GROMACS .gro file of C-alpha atoms in nm:
model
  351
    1UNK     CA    1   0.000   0.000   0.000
    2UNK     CA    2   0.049   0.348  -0.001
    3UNK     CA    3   0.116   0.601   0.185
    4UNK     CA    4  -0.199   0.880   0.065
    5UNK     CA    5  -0.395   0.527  -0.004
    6UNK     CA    6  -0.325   0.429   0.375
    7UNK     CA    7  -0.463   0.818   0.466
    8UNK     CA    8  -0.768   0.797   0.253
    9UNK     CA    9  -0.828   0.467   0.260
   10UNK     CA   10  -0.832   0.184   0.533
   11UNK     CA   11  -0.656  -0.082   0.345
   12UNK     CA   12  -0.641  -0.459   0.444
   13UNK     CA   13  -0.335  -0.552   0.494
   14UNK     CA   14  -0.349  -0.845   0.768
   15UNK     CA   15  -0.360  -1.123   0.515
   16UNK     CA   16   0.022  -1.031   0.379
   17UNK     CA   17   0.108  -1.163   0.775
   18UNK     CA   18   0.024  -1.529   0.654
   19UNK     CA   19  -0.046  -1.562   0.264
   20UNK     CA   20   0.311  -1.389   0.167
   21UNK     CA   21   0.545  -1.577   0.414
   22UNK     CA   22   0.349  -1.929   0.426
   23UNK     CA   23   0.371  -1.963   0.022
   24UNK     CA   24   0.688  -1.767  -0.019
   25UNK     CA   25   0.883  -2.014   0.208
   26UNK     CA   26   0.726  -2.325   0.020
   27UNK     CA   27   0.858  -2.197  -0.300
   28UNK     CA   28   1.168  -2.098  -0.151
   29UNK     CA   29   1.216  -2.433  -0.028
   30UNK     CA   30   1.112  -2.600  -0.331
   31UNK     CA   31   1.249  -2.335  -0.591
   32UNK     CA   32   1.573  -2.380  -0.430
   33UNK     CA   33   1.597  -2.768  -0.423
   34UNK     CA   34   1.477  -2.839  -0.832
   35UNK     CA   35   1.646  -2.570  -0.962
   36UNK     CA   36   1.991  -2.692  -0.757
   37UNK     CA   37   1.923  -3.041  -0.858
   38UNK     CA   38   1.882  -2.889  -1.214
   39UNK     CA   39   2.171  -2.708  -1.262
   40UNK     CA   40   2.379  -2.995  -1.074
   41UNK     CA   41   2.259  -3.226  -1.330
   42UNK     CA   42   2.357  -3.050  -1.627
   43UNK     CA   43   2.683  -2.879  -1.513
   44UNK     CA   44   2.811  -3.186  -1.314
   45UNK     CA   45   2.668  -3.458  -1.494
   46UNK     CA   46   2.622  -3.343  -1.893
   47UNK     CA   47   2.932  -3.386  -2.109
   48UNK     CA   48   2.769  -3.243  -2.483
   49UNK     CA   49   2.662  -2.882  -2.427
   50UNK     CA   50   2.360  -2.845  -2.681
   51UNK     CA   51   2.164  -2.515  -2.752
   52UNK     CA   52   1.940  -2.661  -2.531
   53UNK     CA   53   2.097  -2.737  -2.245
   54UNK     CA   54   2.268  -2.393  -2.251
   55UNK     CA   55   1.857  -2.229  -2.268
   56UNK     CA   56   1.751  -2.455  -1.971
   57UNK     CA   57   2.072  -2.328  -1.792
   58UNK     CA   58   2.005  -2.000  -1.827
   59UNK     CA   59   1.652  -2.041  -1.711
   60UNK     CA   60   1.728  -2.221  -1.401
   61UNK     CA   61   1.999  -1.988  -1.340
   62UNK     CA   62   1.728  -1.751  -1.371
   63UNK     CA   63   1.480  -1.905  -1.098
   64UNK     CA   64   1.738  -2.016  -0.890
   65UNK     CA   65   1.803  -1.602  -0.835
   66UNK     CA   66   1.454  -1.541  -0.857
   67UNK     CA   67   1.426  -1.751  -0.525
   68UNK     CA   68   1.704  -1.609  -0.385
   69UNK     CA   69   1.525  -1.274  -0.346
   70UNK     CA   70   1.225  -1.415  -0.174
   71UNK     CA   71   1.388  -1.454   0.218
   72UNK     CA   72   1.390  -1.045   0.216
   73UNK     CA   73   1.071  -1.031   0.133
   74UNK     CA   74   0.934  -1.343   0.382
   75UNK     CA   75   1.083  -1.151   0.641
   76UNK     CA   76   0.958  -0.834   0.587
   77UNK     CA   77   0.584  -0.916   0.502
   78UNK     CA   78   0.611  -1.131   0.841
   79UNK     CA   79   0.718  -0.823   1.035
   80UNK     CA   80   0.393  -0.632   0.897
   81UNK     CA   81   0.559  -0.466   0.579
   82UNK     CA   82   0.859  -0.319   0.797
   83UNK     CA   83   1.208  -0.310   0.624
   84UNK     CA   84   1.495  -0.355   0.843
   85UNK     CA   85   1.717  -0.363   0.597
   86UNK     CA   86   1.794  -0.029   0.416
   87UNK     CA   87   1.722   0.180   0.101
   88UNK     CA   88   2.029   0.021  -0.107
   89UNK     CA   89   1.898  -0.311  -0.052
   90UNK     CA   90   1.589  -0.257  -0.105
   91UNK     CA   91   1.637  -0.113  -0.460
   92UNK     CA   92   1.826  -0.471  -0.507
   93UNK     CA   93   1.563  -0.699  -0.407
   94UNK     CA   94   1.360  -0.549  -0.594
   95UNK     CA   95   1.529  -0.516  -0.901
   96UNK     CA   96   1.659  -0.920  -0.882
   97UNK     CA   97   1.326  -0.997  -0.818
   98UNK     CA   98   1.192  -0.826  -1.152
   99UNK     CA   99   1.520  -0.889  -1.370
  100UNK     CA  100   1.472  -1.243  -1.307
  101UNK     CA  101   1.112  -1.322  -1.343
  102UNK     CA  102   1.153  -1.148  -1.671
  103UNK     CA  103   1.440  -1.337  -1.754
  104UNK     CA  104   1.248  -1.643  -1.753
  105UNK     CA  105   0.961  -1.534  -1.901
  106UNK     CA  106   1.215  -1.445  -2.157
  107UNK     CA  107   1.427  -1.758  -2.149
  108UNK     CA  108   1.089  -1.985  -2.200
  109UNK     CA  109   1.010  -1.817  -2.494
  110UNK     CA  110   1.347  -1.878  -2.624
  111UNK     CA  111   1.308  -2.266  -2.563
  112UNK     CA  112   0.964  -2.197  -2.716
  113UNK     CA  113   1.110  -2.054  -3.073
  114UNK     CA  114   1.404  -2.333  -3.043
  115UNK     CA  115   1.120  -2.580  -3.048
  116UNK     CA  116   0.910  -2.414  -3.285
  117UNK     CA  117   1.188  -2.372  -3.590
  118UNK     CA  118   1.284  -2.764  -3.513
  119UNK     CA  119   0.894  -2.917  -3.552
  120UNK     CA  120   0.781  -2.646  -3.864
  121UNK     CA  121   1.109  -2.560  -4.015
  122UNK     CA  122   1.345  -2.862  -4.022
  123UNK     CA  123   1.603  -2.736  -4.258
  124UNK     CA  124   1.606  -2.395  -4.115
  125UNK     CA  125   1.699  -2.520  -3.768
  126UNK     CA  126   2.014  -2.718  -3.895
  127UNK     CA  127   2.155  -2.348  -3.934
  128UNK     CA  128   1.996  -2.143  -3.634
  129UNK     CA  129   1.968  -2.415  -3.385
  130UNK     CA  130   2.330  -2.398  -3.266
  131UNK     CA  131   2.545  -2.379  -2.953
  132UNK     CA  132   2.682  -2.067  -3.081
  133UNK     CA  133   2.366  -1.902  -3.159
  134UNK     CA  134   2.201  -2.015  -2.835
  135UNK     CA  135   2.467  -1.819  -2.642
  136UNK     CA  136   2.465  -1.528  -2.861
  137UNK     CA  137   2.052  -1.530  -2.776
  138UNK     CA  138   2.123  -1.593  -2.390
  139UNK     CA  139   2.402  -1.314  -2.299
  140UNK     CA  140   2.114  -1.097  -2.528
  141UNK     CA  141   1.829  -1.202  -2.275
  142UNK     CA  142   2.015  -1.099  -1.987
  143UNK     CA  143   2.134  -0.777  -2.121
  144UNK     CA  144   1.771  -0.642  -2.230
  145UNK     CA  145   1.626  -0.784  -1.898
  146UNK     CA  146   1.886  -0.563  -1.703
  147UNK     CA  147   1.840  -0.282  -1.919
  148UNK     CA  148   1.482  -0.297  -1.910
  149UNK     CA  149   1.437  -0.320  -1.524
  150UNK     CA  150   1.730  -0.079  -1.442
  151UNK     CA  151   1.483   0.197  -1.369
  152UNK     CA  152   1.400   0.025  -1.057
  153UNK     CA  153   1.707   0.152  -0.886
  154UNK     CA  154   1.501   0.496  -0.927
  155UNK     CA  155   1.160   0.408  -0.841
  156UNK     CA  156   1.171   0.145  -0.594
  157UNK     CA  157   1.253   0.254  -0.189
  158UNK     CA  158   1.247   0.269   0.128
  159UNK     CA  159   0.978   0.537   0.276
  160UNK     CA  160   0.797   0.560   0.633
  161UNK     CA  161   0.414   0.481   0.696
  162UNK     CA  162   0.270   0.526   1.085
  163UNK     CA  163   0.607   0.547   1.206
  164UNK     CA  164   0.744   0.201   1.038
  165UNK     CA  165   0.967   0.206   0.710
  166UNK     CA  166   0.897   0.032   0.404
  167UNK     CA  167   1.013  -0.081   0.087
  168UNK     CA  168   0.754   0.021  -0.202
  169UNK     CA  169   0.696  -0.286  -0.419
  170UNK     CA  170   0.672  -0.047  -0.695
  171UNK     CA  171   0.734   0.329  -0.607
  172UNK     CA  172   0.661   0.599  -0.353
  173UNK     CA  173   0.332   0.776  -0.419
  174UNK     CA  174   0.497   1.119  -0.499
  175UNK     CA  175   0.634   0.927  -0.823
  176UNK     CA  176   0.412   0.690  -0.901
  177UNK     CA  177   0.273   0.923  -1.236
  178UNK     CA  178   0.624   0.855  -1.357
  179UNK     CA  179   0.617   0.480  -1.279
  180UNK     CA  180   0.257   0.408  -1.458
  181UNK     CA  181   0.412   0.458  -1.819
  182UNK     CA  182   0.719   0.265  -1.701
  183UNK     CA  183   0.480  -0.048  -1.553
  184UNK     CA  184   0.254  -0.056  -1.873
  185UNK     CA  185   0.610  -0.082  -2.048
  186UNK     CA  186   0.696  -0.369  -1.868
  187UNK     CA  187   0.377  -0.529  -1.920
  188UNK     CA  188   0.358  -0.485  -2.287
  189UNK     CA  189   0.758  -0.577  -2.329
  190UNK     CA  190   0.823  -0.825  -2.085
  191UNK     CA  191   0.522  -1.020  -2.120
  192UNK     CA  192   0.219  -0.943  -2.367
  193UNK     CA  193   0.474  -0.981  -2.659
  194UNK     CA  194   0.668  -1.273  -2.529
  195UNK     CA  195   0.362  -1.429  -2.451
  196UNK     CA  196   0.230  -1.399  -2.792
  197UNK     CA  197   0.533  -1.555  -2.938
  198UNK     CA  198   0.456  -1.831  -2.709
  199UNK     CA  199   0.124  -1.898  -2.784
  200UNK     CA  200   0.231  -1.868  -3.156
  201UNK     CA  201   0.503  -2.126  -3.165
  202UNK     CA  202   0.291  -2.401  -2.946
  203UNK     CA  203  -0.048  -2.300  -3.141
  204UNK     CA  204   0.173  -2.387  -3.460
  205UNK     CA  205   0.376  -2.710  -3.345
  206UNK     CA  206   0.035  -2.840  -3.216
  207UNK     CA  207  -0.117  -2.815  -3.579
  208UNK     CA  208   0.196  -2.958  -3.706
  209UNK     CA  209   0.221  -3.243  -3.490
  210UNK     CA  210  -0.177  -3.268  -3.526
  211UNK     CA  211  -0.213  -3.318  -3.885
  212UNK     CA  212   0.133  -3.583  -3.865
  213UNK     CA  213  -0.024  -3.790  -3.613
  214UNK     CA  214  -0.309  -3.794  -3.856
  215UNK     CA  215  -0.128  -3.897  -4.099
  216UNK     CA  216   0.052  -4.155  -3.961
  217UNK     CA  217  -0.246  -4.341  -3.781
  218UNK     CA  218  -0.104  -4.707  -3.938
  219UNK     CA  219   0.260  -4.694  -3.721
  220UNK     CA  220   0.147  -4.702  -3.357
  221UNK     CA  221   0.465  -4.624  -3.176
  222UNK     CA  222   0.487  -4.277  -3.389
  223UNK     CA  223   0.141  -4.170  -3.323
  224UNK     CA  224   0.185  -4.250  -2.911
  225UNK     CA  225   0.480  -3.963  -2.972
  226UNK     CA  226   0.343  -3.724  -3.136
  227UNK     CA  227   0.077  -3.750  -2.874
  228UNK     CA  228   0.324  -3.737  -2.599
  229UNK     CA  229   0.453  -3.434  -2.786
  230UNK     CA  230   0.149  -3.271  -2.784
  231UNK     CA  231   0.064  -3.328  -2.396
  232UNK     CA  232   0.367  -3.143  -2.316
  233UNK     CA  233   0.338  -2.878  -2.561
  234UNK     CA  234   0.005  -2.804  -2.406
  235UNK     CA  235   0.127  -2.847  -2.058
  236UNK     CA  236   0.403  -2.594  -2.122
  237UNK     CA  237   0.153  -2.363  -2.259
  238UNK     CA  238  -0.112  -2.388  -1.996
  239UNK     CA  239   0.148  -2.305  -1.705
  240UNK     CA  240   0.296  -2.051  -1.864
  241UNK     CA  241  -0.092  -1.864  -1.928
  242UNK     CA  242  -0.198  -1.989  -1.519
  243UNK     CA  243   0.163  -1.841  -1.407
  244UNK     CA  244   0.225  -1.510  -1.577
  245UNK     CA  245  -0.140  -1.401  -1.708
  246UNK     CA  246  -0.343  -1.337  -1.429
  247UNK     CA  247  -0.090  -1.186  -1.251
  248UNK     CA  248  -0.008  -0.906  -1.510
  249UNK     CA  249  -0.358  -0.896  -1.583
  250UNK     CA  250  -0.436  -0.759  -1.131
  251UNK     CA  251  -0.113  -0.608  -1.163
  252UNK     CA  252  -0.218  -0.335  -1.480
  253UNK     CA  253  -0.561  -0.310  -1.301
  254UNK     CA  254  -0.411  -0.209  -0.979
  255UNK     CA  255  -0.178   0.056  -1.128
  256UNK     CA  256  -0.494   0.196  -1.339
  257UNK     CA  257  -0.663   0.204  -1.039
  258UNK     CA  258  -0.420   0.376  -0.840
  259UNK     CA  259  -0.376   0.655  -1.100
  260UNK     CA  260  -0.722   0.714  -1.221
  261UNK     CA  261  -0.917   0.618  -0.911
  262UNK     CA  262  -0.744   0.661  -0.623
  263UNK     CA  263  -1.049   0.767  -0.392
  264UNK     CA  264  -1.257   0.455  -0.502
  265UNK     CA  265  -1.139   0.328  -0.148
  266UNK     CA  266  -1.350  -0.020  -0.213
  267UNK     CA  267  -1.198  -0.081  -0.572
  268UNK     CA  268  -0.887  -0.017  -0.407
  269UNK     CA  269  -0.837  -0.242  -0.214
  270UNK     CA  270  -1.007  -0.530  -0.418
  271UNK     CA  271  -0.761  -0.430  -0.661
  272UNK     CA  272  -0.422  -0.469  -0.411
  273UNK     CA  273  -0.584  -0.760  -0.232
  274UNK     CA  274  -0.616  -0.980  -0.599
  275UNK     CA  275  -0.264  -0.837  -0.710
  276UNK     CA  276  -0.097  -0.969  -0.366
  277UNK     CA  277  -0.304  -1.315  -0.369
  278UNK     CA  278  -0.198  -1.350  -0.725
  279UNK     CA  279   0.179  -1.282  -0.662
  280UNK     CA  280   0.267  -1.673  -0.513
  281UNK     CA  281   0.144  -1.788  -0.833
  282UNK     CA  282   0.366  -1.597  -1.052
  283UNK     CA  283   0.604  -1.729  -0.795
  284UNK     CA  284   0.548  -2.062  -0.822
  285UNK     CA  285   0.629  -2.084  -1.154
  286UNK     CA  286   1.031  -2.076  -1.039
  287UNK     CA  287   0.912  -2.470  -0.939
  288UNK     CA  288   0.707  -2.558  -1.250
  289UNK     CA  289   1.005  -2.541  -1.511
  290UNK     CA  290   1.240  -2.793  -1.368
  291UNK     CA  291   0.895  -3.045  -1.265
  292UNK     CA  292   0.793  -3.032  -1.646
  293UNK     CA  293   1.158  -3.016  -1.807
  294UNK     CA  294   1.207  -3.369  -1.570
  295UNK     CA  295   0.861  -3.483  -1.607
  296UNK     CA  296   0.886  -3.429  -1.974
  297UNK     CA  297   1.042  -3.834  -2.102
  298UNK     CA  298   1.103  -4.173  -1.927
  299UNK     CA  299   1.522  -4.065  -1.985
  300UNK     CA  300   1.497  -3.783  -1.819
  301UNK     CA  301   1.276  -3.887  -1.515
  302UNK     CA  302   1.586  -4.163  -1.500
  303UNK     CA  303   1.816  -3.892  -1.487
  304UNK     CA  304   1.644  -3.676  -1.196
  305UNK     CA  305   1.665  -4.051  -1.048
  306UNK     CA  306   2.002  -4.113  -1.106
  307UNK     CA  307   2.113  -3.714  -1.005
  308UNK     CA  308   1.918  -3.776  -0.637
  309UNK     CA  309   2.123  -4.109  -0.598
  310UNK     CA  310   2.472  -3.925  -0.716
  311UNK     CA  311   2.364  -3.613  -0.420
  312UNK     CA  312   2.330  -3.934  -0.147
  313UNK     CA  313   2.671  -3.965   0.089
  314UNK     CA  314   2.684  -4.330  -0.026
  315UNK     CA  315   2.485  -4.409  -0.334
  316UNK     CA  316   2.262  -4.753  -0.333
  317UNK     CA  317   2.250  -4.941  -0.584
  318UNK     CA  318   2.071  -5.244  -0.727
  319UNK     CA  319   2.383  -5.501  -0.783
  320UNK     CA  320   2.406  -5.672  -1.120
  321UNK     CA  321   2.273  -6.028  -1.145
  322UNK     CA  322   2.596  -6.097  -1.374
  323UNK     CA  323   2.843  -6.397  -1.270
  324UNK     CA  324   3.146  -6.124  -1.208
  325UNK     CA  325   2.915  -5.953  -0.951
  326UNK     CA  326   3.045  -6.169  -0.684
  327UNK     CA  327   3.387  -6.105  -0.751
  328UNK     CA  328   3.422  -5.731  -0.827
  329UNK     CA  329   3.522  -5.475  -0.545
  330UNK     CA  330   3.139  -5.361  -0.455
  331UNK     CA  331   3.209  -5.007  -0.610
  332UNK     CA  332   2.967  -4.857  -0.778
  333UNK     CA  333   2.972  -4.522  -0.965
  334UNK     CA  334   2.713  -4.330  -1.195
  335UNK     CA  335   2.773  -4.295  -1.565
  336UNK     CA  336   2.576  -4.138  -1.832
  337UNK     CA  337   2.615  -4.178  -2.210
  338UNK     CA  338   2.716  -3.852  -2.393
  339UNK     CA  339   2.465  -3.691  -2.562
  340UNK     CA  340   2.231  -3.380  -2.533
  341UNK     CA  341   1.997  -3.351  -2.158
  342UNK     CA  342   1.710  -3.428  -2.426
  343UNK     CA  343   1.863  -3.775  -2.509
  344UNK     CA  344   2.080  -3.945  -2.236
  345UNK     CA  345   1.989  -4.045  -1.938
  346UNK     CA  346   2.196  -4.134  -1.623
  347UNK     CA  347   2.253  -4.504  -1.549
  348UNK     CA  348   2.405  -4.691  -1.266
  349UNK     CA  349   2.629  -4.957  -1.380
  350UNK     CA  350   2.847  -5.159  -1.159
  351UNK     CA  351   3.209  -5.170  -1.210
   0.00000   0.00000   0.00000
């Protein structure tokens, strides 16, 4: 809230106290855990660096950072919205917290245009889909995210409300006429367009892998793929729409409403009270990319398996039923066939 909202109107703000910390600290917890595992697997345990792997990278690198934002915050809606922590890092929290959820909003639809030029343009993505174009596209994504949030070392800080200080999720209310262009900005360039593209690519893979499964009814095994295919594609699609579009949807109604209706004390505070109850979803979806990237195949469920067992201070392992099980050492270690993350899959072999 603000501080001429809090004078004109009574706001609610006693639900922050639970709803903000409780789900916060889940996603923390979990955020934390899948991305690690994530990155683990493919820095530790990949050998072939393909465009995709260096995409996924990116994008966990981006959640992982995106979490790492979120204890400030726990703490601070615990404590009733007070900021013990000062002006500078306030403007930091803030600004990792935006730079990376629109890094991965950015990074998905990067995997989402990767995908799109290898299902409907075949011969095209034998020249664009490359390692070396995949980190040209990556060190791009980070430098327009940073650009484009940099004016939050401006508008977001620290201010004082009843006596307690603050950090404005957004800005102080002497600037906030400023900010509104600024926030419609970010909604339009960070997400309506990337989400578009999005939509697009999956819209247009789903024909194309539509019509082939049609087509290929007779061969059983290629039509259960294509389906597969198409599950995911529309798995992918719906998270990213239940993650990212209601929340910019509150999030443009509350700044309209603080602008052009700021005495509409009832609107108000509907309009704060769905932005902050939609926040932990936009959250959330820091824990969704690494479920549906390991969820996606039977390989790479085996290799979220295999990473688990490799993190364990002594890995089990099921011994071989072989005749030179008896007389080996009893040491096991975990292997994995080179290849891209998309293909291999770790396997436990006994040596």
């Amino acid at each position: 809230f603000w501080m001429e909202d809090f004078q004109i109107c009574p706001l609610s703000t006693y639900y922050k106290r639970i709803l903000i910390p409780v789900s916060y600290s889940l996603v923390f917890l979990l955020g934390l855990s899948l991305n690690g595992v994530l990155l683990w697997c493919v820095i530790c345990r990949t050998r072939r660096w393909s465009n995709t792997v260096i995409y996924l990278t990116n994008l966990a690198v981006a959640d992982l950072l995106f979490v790492l934002a979120l204890p400030p915050l726990i703490i601070s809606d615990a404590m009733g919205n007070f900021w013990p922590f000062g002006n500078i890092f306030c403007k930091t929290v803030r600004f990792v917290f935006l730079v990376n959820l629109h890094c991965s909003i950015m990074f998905v639809t990067c995997v989402s245009v990767h995908r799109f030029i290898g299902v409907c343009y075949p011969i095209a993505a034998v020249r664009l889909r490359t390692r070396k174009f995949a980190i040209l596209a990556s060190g791009s994504i980070w430098i327009l995210a940073n650009a484009e949030i940099s004016p939050t070392f401006v508008f977001a800080h620290t201010g004082v409300i009843n006596n307690m200080t603050v950090c404005f999720e957004m800005t102080g209310p002497t600037q906030f006429d400023m900010f509104f262009p600024y926030g419609l900005f970010l909604v339009i360039a960070g997400f309506l367009i990337p989400f578009l593209v999005v939509v697009t690519c999956y819209c247009s893979m789903i024909k194309v892998l539509y019509c082939g499964a049609a087509d290929c009814i007779s061969n059983t095994r290629k039509q259960r793929v294509r389906k597969k295919c198409l599950y995911t594609l529309l798995t992918v699609c719906l998270m990213f729409a239940v993650c990212f579009v209601p929340y910019h949807i509150v999030r443009t109604v509350y700044m309209f409403v603080r602008v052009y209706m700021p005495g509409n004390c009832h609107l108000l505070n509907l309009a704060m009270i769905t932005f902050k109850v939609w926040k932990p979803v936009v959250v959330l979806n820091c824990c969704v990319n690494p479920l549906i990237y390991f969820c996606s195949s039977h390989p790479k469920r085996l290799k979220f398996r295999a990473c688990l067992l490799a993190l364990k201070p002594r890995t089990m392992c099921v011994r071989s039923s072989s005749s030179s099980s008896s007389s080996s050492s009893g040491k096991y270690q975990l292997k994995h066939e080179p290849g891209d993350i998309n293909q291999s899959a770790q396997v436990i072999t006994h040596t």
